[in-house]
Backbone as CSV, one residue per row, in Angstrom:
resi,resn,N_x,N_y,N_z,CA_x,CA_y,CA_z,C_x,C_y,C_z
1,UNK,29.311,15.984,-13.069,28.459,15.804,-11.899,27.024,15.583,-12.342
2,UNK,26.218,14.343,-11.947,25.140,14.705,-12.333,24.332,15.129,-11.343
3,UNK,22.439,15.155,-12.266,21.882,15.692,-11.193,20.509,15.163,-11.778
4,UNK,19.345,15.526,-10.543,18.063,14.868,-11.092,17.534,15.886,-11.423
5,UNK,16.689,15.445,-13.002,16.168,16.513,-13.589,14.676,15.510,-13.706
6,UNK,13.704,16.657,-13.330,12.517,16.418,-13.571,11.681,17.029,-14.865
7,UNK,11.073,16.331,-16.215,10.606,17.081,-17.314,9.079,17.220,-17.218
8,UNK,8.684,17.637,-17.736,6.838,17.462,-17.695,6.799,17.585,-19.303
9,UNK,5.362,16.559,-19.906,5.504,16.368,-21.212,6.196,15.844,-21.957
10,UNK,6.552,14.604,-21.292,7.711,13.624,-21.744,7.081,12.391,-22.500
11,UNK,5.716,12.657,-22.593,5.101,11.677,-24.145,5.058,11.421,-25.213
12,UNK,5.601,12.970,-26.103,6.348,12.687,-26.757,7.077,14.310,-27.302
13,UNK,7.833,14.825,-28.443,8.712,15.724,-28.907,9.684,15.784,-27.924
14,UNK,9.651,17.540,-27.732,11.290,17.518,-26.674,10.943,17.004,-25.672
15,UNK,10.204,16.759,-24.937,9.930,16.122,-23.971,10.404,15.084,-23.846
16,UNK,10.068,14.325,-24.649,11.110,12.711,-24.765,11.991,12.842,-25.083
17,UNK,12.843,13.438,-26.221,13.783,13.698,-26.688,14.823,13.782,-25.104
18,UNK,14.431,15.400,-24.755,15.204,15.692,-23.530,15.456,14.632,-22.636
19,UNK,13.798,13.907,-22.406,14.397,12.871,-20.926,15.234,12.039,-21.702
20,UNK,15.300,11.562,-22.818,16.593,10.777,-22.972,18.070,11.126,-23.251
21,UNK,17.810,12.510,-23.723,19.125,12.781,-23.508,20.053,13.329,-22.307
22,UNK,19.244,13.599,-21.409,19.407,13.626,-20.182,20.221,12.282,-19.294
23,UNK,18.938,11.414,-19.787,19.546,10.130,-18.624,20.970,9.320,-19.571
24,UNK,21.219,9.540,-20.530,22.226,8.966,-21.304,23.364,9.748,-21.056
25,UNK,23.209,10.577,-20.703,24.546,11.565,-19.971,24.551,11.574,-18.565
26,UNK,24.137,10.546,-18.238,23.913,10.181,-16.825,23.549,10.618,-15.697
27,UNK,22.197,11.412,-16.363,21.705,12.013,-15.235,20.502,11.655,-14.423
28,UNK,19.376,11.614,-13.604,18.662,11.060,-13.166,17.317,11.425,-13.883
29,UNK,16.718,10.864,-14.442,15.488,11.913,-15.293,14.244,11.539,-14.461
30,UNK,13.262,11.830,-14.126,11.905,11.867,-13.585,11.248,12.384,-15.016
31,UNK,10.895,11.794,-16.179,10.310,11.816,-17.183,8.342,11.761,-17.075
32,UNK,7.875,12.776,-16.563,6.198,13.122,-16.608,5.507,12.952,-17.173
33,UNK,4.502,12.621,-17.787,3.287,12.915,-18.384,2.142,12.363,-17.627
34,UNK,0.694,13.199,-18.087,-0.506,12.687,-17.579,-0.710,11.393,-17.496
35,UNK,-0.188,10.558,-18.638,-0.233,8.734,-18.746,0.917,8.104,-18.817
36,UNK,1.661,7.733,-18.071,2.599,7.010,-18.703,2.582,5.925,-19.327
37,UNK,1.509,5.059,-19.526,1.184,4.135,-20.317,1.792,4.805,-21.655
38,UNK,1.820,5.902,-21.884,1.946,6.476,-23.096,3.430,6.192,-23.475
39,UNK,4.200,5.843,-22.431,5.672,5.980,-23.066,6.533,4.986,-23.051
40,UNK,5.770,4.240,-24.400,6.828,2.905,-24.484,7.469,3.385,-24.865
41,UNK,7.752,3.849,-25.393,9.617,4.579,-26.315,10.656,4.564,-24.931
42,UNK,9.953,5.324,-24.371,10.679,6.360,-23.120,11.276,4.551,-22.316
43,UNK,10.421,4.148,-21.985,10.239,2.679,-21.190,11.347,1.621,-21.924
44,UNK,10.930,1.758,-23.135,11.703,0.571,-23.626,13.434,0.523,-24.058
45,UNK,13.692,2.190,-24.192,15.524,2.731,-23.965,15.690,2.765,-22.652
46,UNK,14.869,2.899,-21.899,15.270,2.746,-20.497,15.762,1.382,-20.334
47,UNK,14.364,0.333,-20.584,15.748,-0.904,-20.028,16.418,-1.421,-21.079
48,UNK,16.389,-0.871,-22.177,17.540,-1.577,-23.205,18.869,-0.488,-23.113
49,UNK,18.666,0.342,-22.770,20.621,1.124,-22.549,20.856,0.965,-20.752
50,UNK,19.638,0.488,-19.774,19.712,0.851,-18.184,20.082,2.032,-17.692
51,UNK,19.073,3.182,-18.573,19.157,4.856,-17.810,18.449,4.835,-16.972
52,UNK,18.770,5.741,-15.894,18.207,6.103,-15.203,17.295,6.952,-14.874
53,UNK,15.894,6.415,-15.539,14.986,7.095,-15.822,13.729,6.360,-14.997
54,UNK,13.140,7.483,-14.690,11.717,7.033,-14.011,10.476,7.581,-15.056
55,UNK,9.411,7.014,-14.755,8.121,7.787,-15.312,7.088,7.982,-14.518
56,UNK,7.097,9.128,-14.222,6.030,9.463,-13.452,4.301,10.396,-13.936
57,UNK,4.029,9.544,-13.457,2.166,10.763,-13.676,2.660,12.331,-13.187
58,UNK,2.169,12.973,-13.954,2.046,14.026,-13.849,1.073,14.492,-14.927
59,UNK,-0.429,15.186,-14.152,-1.336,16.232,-15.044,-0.957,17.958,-14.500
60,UNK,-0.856,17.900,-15.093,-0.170,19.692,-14.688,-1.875,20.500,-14.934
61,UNK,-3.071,20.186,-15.247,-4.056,20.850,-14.789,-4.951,20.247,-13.656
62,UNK,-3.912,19.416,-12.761,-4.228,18.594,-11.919,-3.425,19.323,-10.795
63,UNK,-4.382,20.119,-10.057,-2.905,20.579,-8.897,-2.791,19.251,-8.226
64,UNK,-3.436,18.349,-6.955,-3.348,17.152,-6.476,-2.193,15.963,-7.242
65,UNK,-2.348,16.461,-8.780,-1.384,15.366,-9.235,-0.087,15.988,-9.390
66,UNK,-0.054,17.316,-9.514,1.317,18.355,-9.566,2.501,18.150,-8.339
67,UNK,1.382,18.328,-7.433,2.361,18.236,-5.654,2.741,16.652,-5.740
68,UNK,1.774,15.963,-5.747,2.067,14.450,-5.846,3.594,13.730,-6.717
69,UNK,3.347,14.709,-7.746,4.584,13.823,-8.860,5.894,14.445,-7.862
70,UNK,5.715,15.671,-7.617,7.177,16.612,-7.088,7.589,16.395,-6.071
71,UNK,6.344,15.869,-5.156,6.701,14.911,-4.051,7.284,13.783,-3.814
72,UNK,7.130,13.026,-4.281,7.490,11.775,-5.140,9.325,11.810,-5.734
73,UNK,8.990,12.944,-6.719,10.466,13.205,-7.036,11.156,13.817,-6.160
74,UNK,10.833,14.705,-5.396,11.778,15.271,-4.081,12.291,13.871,-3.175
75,UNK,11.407,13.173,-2.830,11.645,12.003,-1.877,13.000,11.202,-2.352
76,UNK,12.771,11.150,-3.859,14.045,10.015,-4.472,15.203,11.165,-4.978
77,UNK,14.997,12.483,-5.094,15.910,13.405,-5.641,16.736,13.883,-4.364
78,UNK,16.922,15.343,-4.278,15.961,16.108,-4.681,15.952,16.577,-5.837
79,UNK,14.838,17.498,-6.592,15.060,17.826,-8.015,16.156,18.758,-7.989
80,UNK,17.270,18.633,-8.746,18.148,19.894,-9.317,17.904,20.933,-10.286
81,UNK,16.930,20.450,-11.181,16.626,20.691,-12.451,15.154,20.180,-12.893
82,UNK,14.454,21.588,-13.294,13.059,21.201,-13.263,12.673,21.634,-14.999
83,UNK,12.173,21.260,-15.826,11.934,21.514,-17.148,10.339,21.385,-17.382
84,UNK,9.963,22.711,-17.674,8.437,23.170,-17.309,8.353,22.948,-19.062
85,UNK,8.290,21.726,-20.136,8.504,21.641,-21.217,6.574,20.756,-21.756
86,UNK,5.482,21.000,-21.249,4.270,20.329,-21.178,3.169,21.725,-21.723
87,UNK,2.992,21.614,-22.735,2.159,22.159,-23.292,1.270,21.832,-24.417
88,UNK,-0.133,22.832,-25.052,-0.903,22.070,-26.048,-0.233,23.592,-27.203
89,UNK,-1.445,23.443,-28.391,-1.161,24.463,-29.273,-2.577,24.698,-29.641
90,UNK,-3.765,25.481,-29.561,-4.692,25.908,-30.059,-4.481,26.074,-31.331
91,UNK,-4.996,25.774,-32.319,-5.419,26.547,-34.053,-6.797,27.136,-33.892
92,UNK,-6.473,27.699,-35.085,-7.729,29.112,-35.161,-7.641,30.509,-35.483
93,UNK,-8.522,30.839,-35.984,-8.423,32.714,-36.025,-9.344,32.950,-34.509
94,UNK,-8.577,33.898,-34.435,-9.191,34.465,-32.533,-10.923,34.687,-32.858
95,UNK,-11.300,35.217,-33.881,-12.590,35.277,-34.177,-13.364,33.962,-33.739
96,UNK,-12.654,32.798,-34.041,-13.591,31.488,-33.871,-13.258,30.940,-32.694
97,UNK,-12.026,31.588,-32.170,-11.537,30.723,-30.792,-12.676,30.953,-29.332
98,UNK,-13.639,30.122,-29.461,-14.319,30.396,-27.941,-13.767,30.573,-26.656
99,UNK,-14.520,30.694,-25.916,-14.498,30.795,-24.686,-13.642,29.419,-23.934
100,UNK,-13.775,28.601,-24.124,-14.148,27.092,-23.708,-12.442,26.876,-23.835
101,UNK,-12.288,27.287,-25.405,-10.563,26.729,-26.028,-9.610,27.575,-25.552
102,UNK,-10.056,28.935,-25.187,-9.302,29.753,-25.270,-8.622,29.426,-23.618
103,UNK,-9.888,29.105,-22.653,-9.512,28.490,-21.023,-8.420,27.279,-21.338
104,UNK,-8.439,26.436,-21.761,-7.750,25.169,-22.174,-6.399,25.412,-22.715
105,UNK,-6.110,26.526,-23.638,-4.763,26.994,-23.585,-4.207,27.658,-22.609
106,UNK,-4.515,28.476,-22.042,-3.937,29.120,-20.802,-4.071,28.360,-19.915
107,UNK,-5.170,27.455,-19.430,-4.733,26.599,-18.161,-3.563,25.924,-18.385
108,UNK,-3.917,25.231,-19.545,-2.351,24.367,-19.298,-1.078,24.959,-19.841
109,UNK,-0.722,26.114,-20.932,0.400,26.525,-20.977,0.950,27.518,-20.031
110,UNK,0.242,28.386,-19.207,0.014,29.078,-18.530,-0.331,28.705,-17.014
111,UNK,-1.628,28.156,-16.776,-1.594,27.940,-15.179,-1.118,26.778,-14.830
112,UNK,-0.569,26.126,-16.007,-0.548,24.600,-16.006,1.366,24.812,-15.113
113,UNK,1.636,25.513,-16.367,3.302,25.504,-15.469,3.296,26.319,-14.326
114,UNK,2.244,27.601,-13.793,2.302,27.799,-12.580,2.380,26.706,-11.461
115,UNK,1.238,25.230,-11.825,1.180,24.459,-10.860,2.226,24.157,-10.464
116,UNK,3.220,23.981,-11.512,4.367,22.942,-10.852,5.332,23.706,-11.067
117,UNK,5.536,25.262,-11.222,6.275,25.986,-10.420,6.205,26.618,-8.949
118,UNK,4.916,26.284,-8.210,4.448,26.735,-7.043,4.887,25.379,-6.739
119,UNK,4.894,23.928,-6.717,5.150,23.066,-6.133,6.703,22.761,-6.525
120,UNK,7.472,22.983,-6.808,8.672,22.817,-6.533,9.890,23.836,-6.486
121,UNK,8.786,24.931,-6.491,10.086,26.349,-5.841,10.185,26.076,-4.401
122,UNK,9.584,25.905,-3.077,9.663,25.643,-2.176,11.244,24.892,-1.742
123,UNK,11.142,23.813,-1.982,12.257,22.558,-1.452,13.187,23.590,-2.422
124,UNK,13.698,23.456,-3.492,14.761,24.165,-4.228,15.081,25.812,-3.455
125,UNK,14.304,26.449,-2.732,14.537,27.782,-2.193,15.172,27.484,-0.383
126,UNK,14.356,26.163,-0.489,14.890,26.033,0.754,16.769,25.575,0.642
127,UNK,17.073,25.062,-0.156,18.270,24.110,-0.440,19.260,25.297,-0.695
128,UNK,18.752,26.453,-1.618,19.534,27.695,-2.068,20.062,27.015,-3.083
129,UNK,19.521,26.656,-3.895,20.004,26.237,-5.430,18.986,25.332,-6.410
130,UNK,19.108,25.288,-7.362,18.292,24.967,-8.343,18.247,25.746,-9.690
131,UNK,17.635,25.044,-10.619,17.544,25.327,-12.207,16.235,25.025,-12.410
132,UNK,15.670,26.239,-13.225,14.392,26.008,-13.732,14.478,26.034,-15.225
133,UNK,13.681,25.540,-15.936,14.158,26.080,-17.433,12.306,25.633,-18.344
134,UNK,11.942,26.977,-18.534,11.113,27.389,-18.776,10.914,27.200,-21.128
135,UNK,10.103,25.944,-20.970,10.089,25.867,-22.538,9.284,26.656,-23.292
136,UNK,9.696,27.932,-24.317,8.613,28.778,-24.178,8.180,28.436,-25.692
137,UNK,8.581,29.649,-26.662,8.424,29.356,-28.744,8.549,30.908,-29.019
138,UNK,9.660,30.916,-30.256,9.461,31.814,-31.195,7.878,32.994,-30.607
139,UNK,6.818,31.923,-31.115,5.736,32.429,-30.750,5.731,33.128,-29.234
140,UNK,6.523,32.930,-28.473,6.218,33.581,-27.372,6.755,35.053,-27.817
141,UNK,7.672,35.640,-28.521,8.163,36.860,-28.829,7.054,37.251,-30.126
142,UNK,6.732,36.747,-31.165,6.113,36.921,-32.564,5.052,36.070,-32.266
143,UNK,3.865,37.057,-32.762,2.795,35.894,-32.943,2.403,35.918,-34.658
144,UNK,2.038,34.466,-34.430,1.757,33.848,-35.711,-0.244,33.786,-36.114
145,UNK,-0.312,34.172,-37.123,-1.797,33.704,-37.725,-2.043,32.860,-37.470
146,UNK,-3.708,32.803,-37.138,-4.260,31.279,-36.812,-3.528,30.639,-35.651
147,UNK,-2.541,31.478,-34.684,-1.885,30.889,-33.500,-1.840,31.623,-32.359
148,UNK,-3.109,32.415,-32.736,-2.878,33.336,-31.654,-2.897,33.308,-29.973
149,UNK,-4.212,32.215,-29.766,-4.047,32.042,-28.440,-2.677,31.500,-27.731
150,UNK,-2.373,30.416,-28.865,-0.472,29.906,-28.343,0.165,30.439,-28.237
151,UNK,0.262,31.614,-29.070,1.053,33.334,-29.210,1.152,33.911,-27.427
152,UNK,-0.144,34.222,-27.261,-0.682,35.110,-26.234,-0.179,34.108,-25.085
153,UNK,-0.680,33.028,-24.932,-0.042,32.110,-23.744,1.470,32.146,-23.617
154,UNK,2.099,31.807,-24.534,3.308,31.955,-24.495,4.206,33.226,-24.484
155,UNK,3.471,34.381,-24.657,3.771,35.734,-24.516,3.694,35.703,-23.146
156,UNK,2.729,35.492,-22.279,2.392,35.069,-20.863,3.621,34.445,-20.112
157,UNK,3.998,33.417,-20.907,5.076,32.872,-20.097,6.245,33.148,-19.935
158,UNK,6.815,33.996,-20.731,7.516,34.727,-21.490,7.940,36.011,-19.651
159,UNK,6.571,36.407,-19.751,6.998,37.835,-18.689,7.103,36.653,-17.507
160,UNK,6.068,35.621,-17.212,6.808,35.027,-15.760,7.807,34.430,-15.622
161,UNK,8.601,33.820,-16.692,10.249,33.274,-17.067,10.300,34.921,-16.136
162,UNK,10.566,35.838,-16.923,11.380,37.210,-16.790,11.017,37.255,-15.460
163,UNK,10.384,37.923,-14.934,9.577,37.930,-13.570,10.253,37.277,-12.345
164,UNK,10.448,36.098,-12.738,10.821,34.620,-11.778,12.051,34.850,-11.404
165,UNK,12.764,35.131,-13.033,14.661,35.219,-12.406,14.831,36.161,-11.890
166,UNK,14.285,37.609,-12.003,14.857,38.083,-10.072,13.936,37.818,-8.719
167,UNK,13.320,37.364,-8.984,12.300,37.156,-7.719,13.279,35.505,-6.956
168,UNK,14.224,34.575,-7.338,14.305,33.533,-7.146,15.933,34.235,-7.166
169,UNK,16.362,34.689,-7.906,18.041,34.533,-7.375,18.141,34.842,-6.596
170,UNK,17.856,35.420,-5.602,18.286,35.868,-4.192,18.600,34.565,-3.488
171,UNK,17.954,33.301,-3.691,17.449,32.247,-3.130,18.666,31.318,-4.268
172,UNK,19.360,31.712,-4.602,20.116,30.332,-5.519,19.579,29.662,-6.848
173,UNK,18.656,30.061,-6.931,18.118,29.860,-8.581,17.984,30.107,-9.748
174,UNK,18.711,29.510,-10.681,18.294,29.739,-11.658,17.309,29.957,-12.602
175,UNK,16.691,30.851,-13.217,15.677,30.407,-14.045,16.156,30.919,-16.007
176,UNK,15.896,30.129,-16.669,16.318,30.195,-17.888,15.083,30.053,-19.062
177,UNK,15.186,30.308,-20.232,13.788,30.500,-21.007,14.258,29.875,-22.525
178,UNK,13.714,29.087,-23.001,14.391,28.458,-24.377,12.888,28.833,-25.137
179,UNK,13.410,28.957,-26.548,12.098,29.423,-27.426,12.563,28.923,-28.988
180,UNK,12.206,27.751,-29.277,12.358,27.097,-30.631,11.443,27.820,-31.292
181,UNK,12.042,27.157,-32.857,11.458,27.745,-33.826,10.424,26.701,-34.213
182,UNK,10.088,26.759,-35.679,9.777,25.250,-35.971,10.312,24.308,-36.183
183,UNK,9.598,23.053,-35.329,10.848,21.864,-35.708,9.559,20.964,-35.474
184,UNK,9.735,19.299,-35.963,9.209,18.514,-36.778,8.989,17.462,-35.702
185,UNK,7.912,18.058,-34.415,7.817,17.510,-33.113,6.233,17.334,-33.935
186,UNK,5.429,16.582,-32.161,4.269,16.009,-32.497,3.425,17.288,-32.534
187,UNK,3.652,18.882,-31.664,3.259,19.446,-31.219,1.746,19.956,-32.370
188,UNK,2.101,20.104,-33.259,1.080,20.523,-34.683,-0.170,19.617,-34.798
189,UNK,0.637,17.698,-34.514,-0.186,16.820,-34.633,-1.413,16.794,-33.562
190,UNK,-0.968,17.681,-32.600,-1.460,17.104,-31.313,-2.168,18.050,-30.978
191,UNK,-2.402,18.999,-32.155,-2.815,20.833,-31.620,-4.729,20.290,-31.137
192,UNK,-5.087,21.448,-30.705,-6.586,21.596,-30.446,-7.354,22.652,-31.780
193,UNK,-8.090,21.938,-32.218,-8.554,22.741,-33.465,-9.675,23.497,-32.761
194,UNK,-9.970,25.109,-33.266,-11.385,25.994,-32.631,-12.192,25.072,-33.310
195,UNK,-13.344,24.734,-32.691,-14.934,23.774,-33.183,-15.113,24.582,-34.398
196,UNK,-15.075,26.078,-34.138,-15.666,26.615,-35.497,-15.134,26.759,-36.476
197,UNK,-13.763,26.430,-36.122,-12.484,26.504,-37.522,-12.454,24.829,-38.558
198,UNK,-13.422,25.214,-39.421,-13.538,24.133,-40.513,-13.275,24.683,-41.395
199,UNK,-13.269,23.678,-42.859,-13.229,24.239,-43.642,-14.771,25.057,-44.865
200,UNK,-15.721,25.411,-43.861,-16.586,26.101,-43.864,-16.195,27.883,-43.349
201,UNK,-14.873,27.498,-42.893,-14.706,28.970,-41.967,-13.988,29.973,-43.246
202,UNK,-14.503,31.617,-43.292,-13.375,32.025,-43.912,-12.271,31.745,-44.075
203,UNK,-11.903,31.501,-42.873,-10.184,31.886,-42.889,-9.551,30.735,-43.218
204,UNK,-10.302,29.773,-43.624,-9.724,28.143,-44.155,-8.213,28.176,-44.777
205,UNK,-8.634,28.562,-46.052,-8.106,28.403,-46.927,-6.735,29.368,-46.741
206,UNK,-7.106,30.604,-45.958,-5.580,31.200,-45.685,-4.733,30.425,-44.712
207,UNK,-5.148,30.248,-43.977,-4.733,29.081,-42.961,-3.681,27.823,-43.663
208,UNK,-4.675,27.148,-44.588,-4.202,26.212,-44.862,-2.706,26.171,-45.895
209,UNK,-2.859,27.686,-46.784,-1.302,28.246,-47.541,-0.733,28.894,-46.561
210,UNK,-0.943,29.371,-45.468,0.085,29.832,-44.320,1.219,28.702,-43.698
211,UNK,0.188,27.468,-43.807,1.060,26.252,-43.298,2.172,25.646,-44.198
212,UNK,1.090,25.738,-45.136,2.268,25.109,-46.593,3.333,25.898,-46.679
213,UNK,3.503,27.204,-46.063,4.262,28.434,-46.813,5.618,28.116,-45.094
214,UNK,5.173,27.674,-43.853,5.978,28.371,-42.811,6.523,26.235,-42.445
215,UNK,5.920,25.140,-43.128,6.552,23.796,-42.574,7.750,23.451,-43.363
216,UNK,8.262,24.489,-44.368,9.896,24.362,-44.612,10.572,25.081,-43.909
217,UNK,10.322,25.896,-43.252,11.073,26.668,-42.056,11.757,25.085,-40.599
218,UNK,12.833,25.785,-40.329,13.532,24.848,-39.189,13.888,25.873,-38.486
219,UNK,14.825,25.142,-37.554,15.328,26.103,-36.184,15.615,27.504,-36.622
220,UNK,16.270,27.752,-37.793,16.986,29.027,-37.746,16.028,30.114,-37.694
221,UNK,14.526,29.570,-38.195,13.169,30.783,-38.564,13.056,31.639,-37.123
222,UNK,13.332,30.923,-36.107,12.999,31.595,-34.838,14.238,32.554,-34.500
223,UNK,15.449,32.388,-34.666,16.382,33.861,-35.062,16.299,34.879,-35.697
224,UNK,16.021,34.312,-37.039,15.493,35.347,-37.753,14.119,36.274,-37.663
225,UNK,13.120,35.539,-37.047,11.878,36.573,-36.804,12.669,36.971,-35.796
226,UNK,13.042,36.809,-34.805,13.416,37.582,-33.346,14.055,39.006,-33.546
227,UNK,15.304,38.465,-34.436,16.030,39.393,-34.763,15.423,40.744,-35.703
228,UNK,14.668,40.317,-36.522,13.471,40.930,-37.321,12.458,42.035,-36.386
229,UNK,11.780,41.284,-35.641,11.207,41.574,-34.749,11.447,43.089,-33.718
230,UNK,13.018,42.693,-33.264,13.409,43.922,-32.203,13.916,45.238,-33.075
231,UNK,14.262,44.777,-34.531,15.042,45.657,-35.072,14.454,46.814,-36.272
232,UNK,13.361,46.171,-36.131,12.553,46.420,-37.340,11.025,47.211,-36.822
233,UNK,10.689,48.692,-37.529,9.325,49.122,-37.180,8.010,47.364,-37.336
234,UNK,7.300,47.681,-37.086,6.218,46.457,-37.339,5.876,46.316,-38.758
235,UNK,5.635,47.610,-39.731,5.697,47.494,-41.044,6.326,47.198,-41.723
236,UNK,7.938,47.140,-41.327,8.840,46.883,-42.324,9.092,45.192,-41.704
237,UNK,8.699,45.118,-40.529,8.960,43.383,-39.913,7.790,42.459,-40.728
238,UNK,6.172,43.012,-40.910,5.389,42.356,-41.482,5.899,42.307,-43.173
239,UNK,5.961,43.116,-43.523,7.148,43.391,-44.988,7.757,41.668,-45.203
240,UNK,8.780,41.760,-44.010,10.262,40.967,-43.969,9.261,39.084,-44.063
241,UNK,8.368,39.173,-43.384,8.406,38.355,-42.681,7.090,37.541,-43.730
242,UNK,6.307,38.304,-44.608,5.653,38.013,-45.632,6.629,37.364,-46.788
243,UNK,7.625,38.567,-47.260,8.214,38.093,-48.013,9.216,36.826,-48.081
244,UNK,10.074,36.816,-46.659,10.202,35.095,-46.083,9.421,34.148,-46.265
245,UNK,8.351,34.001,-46.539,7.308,33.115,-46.505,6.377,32.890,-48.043
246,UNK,6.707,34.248,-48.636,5.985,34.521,-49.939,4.378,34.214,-49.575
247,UNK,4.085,34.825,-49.000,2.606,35.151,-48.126,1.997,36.073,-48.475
248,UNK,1.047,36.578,-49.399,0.653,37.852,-49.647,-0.910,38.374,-49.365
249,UNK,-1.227,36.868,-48.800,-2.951,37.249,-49.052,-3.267,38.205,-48.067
């Protein structure tokens, strides 16, 4: 059976990934981002396999453009399936992270998916059914050095995933929470660097062997910290989780 699934952040990583694997299993995708100019990829498997895929604007720190896209997609849907998968990644030690960067991660990983969970719980509560599926990270359970604000946002999203699924099943909804590990998306490329995090900053140079030490890690790293994580005092998890990495500074 299919169904229409709406993604946000479909410019590029899972975002694209998903809307295409979505509409190739024949489902209806409403594929988002702030530009869609941005998505020849997305555009050009669309009419070379003929999925059924749309692209729609969507700025998720845009409430006006939030209601607009969901509107839009309700009219041709309704949505079955909503994938709150649109987020940035701050770098930095919290020391250098201002004021300014620190608003810019939480609006959009944070108030950003409020927008367009306030605009399309409505129609789905009214219908008594629906799927939400909330893209969170590893980082939302463990936070990482130099990642902290992404940490903390996604820790954030983390309790309103939790929060949501009993507040919404009464009403037929699902809500579900996915949390990758590292994997070899644009998300790193595309991060927001703190202004003050150069390589003038202390923490440069740890930073920069933290990365070298955690970009051979793949999916499985986010099991293993998790599992690490619940099972383990914090001393013996920082222990585990150094020596995984051979991290000592």
């Amino acid at each position: 059976m299919s169904s229409t699934v709406l993604i946000t952040g479909c410019s590029s990583g899972f975002g694209l990934l998903m809307g295409l694997d979505f509409a190739r299993k024949g489902h209806r995708v409403f594929a988002t981002m702030r530009d869609p100019g941005k998505a020849a990829g997305l555009a050009a498997a669309r009419d070379a396999e003929g999925l059924d895929l749309y692209l729609l604007a969507l700025d998720i720190l845009d409430e006006a453009s939030v209601q607009a896209a969901i509107a839009a997609a309700e009219a041709a849907g309704p949505i079955d399936v909503l994938i709150n998968n649109a987020g940035i990644e701050v770098r930095g030690p919290i020391e250098e992270c201002g004021d300014a960067v620190a608003r810019r991660q939480f609006d959009t990983n944070v108030f950003g998916t409020l927008r367009v969970l306030r605009a399309a719980l409505p129609p789905m509560r009214a219908r008594g059914r629906g799927t939400i599926v909330n893209i969170s990270s590893i980082a939302g359970l463990v936070a990482r050095p130099f990642g902290g604000l992404y940490s903390a946002s996604k820790h954030a999203l983390e309790a309103i995933t939790e929060a949501l699924h009993y507040e919404v099943a009464p009403f037929g909804i699902r809500v579900l929470l996915v949390e990758p590990g590292q994997y070899a998306t644009q998300l790193l490329d595309n991060a927001v660097t703190a202004v003050a995090f150069t390589p003038a900053s202390p923490y440069w140079q740890r930073s920069q062997q933290f990365d070298v030490k955690v970009r051979a890690l793949a999916g499985a790293d986010a099991h293993m910290a998790a599992e690490a994580h619940r099972q383990l005092s914090f001393e013996q998890y920082e222990q585990a989780m150094r020596g995984a990495i051979d991290w000592w500074d």
